Short mmCIF file of C-alpha atoms in Angstrom, two decimals:
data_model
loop_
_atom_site.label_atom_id
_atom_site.label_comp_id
_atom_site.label_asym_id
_atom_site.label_seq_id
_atom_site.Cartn_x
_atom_site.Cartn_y
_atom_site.Cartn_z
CA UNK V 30 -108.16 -27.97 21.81
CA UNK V 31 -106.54 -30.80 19.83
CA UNK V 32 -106.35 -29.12 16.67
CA UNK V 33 -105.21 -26.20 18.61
CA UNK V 34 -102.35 -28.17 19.81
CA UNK V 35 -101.83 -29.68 16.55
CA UNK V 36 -101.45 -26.55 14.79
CA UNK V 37 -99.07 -24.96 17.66
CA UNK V 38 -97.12 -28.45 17.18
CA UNK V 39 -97.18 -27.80 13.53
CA UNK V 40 -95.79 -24.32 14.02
CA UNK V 41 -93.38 -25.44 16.62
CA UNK V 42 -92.13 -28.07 13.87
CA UNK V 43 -91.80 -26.34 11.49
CA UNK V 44 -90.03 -23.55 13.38
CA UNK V 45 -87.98 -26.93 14.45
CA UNK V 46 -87.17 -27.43 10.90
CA UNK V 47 -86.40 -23.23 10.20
CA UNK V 48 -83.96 -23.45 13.33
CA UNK V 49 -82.15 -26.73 12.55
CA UNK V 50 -81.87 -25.39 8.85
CA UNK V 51 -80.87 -22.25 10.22
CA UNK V 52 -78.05 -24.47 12.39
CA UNK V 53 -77.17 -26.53 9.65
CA UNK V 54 -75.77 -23.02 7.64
CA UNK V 55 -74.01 -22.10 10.96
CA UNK V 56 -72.29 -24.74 11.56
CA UNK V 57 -71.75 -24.80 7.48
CA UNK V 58 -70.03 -21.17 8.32
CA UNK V 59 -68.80 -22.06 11.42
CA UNK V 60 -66.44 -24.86 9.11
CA UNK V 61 -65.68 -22.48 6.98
CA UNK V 62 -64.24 -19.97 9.58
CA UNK V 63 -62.44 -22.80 11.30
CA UNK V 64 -60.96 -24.05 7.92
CA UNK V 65 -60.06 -20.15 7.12
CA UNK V 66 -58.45 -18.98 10.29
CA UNK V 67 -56.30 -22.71 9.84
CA UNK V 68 -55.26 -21.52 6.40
CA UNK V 69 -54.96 -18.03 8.31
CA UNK V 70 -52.85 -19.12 11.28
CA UNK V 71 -50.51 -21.49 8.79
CA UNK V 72 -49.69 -18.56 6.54
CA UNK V 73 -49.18 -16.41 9.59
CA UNK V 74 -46.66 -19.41 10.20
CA UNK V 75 -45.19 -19.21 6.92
CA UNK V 76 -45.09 -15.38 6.91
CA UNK V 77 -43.14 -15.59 10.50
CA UNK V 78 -40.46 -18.11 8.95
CA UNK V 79 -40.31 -16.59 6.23
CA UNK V 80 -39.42 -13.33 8.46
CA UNK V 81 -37.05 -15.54 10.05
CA UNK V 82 -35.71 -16.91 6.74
CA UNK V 83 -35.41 -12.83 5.54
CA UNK V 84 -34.25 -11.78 8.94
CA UNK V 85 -31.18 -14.79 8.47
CA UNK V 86 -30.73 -14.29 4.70
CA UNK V 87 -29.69 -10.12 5.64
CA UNK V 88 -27.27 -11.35 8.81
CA UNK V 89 -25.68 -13.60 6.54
CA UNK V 90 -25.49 -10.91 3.57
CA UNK V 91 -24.17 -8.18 6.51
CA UNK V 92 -21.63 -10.89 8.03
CA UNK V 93 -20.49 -11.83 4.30
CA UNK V 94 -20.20 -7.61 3.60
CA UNK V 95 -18.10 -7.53 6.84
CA UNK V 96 -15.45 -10.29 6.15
CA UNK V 97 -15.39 -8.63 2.51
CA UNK V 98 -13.90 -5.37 3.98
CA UNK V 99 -12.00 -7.29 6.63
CA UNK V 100 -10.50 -9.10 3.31
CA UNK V 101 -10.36 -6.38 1.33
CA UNK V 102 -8.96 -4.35 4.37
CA UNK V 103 -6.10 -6.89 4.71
CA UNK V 104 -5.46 -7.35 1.25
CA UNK V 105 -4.63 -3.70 0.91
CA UNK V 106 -2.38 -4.06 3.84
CA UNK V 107 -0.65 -6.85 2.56
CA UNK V 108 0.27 -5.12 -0.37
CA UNK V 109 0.92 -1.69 1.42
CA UNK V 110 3.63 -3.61 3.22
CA UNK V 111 4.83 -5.82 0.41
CA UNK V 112 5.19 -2.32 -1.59
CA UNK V 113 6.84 -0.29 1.16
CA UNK V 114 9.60 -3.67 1.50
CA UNK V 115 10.17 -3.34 -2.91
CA UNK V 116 10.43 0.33 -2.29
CA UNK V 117 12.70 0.21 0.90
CA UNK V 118 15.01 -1.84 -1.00
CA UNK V 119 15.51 -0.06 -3.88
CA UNK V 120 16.47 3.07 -1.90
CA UNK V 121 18.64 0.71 0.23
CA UNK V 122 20.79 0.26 -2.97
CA UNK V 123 21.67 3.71 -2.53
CA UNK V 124 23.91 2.89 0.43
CA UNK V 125 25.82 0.22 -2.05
CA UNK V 126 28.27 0.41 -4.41
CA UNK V 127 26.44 0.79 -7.83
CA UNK V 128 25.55 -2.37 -9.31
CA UNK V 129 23.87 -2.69 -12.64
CA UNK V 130 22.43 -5.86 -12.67
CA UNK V 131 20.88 -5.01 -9.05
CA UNK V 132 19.63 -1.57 -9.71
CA UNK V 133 17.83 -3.02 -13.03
CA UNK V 134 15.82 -4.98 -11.03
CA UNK V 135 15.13 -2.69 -8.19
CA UNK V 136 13.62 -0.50 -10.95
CA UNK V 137 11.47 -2.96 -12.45
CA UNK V 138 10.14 -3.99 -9.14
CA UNK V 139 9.54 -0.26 -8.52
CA UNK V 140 6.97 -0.13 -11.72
CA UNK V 141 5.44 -2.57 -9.75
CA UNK V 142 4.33 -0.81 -7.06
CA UNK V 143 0.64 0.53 -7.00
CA UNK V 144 0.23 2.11 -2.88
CA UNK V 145 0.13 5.75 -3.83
CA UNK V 146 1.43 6.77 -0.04
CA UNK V 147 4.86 4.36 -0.84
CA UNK V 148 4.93 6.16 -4.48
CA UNK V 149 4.67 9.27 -3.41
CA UNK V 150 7.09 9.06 -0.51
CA UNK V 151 10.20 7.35 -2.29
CA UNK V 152 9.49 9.05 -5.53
CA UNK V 153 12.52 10.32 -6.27
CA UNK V 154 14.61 7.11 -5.58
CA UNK V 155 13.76 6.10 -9.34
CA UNK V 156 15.65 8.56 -10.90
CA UNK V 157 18.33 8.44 -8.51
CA UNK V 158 18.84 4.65 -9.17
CA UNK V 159 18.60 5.69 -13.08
CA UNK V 160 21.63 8.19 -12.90
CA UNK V 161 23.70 6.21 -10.18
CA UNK V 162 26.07 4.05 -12.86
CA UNK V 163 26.75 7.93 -14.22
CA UNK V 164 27.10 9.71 -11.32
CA UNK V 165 29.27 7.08 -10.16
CA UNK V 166 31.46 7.01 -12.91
CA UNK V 167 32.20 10.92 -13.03
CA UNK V 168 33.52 10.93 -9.63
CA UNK V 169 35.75 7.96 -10.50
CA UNK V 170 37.28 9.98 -13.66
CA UNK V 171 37.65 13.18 -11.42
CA UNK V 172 39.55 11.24 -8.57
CA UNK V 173 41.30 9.26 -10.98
CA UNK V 174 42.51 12.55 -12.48
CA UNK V 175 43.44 13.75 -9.07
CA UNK V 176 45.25 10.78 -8.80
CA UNK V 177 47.07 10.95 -12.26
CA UNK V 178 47.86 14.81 -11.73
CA UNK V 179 51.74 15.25 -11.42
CA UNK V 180 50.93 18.21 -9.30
CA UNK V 181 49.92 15.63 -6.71
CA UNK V 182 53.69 15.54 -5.38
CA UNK V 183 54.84 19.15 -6.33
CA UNK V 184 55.36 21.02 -3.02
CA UNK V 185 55.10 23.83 -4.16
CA UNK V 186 51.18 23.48 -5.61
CA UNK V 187 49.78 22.08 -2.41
CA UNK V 188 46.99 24.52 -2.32
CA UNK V 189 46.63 24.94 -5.81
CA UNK V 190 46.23 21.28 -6.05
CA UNK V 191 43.93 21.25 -2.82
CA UNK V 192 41.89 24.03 -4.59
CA UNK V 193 41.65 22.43 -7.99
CA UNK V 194 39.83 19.58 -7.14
CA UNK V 195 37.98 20.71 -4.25
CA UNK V 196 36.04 23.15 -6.71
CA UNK V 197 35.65 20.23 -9.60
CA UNK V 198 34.27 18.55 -6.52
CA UNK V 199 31.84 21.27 -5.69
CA UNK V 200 31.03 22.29 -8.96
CA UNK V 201 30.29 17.97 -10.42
CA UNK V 202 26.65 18.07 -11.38
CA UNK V 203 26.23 15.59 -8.74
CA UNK V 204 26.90 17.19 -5.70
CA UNK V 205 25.63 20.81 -6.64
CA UNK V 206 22.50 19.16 -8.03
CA UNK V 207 21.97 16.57 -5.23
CA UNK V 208 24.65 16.74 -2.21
CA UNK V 209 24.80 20.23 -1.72
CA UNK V 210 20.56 20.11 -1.50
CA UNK V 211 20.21 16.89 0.89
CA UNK V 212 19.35 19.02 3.88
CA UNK V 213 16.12 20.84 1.85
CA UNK V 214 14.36 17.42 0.84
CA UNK V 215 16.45 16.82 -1.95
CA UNK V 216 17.36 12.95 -1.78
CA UNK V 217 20.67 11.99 -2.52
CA UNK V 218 23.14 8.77 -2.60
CA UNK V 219 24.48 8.10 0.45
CA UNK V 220 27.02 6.14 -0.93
CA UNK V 221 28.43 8.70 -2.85
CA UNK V 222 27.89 11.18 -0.15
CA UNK V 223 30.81 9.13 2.07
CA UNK V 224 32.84 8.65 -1.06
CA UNK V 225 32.51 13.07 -1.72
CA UNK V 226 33.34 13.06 1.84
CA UNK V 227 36.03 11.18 2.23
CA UNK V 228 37.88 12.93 -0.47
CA UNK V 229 37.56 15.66 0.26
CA UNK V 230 39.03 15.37 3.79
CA UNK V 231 41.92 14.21 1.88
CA UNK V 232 42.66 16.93 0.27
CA UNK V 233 42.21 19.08 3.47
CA UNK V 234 44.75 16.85 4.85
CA UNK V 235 47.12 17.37 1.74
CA UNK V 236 50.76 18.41 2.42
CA UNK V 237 53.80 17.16 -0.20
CA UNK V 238 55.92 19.45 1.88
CA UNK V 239 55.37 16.17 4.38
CA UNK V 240 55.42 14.30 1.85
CA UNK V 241 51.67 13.51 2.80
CA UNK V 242 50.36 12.79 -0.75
CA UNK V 243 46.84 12.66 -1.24
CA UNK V 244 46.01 8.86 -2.22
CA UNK V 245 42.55 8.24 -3.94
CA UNK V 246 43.59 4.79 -5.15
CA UNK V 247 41.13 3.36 -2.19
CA UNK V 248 38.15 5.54 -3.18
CA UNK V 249 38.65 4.83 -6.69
CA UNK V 250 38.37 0.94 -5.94
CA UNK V 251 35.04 1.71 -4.18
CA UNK V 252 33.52 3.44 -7.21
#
């Protein structure tokens, strides 16, 4: 019975010995695990910052795009309106009395303009602004011819008088080419316009018999 019970005790020790062993790798593994799902659950950390970091990182990039186009947006605005005041200007010499100096440097702030839209609408002031000095100048020589004409005071050549010079009027390159076409899109000088006018409602108005002499001394002054 004793060495019965020995050799059970045996067996239970050394199935003791197999079970602690056995323990001993578990809780071996069991470290292991615990020291993995640490590493685990701090790069599941990092990972989730990180997110966080990204997620940040592509708000700022998207805010930064935005105030770009805001600044861009404004920036073209700003010079949309600085362009339409340089062009606005120049074709607001065009209701003066033509002045080199002036017109020189409405044209050379007119290069400067880069908004297609302003471009495109005052387009033709350029050329306009070119010609003025000469288109200004041929009116002066025609009135001052109608003002030099000894057929000014003859009463008997009112209406050829009246006819003369309405028709060199009509027929200057200025007002066939650019008066007569102002209502069709053609721009004109508006300066010149009231100067045309104006003379030629004198000459309506001409009578020597009255001894209501046309006078274009005024108009000439303007010019």
């Amino acid at each position: 019975m004793f060495d019965k019970l020995r050799s059970d005790a045996q067996n239970w020790n050394d199935s003791t010995n197999v079970l602690l062993d056995s323990c001993s790798k578990l809780n071996s593994e069991i470290s292991i695990l615990r020291e993995t799902i640490t590493s685990l659950n701090g790069e599941i950390e990092n990972n989730q910052n990180l997110s966080k970091i990204i997620t940040k990182k592509d708000s700022l990039i998207n805010a930064l795009k935005d105030q770009h186009e805001a600044d861009s947006s404004s920036i073209v605005n700003v010079h949309m309106q600085l362009d339409s005041v340089i062009a606005r200007y120049a074709n607001g010499r065009l209701y003066f009395k033509y002045d080199s100096v002036r017109i020189d440097i409405c044209l050379n702030e007119f290069e400067s303009i880069k908004t297609p839209s302003v471009k495109e609408r005052f387009s033709q002031v350029p050329n306009l602004l070119k010609n003025y000095g000469d288109y200004s100048s041929q009116l002066k020589l025609l009135l001052q011819t109608a003002q030099d004409d000894p057929d000014r005071r003859a009463k008997n050549k009112a209406d050829e008088y009246r006819k003369k010079y309405s028709d060199l009027i009509y027929n200057s390159f200025y007002y066939s080419n650019y008066y007569a076409k102002k209502n069709s899109g053609t721009w004109s000088i508006p300066y010149l316009n009231n100067v045309i006018e104006v003379a030629l409602s004198i000459l309506k108005a001409h009578n020597p018999g009255k001894y209501d002499y046309v006078n274009f001394n005024p108009l000439i002054e303007m010019l």
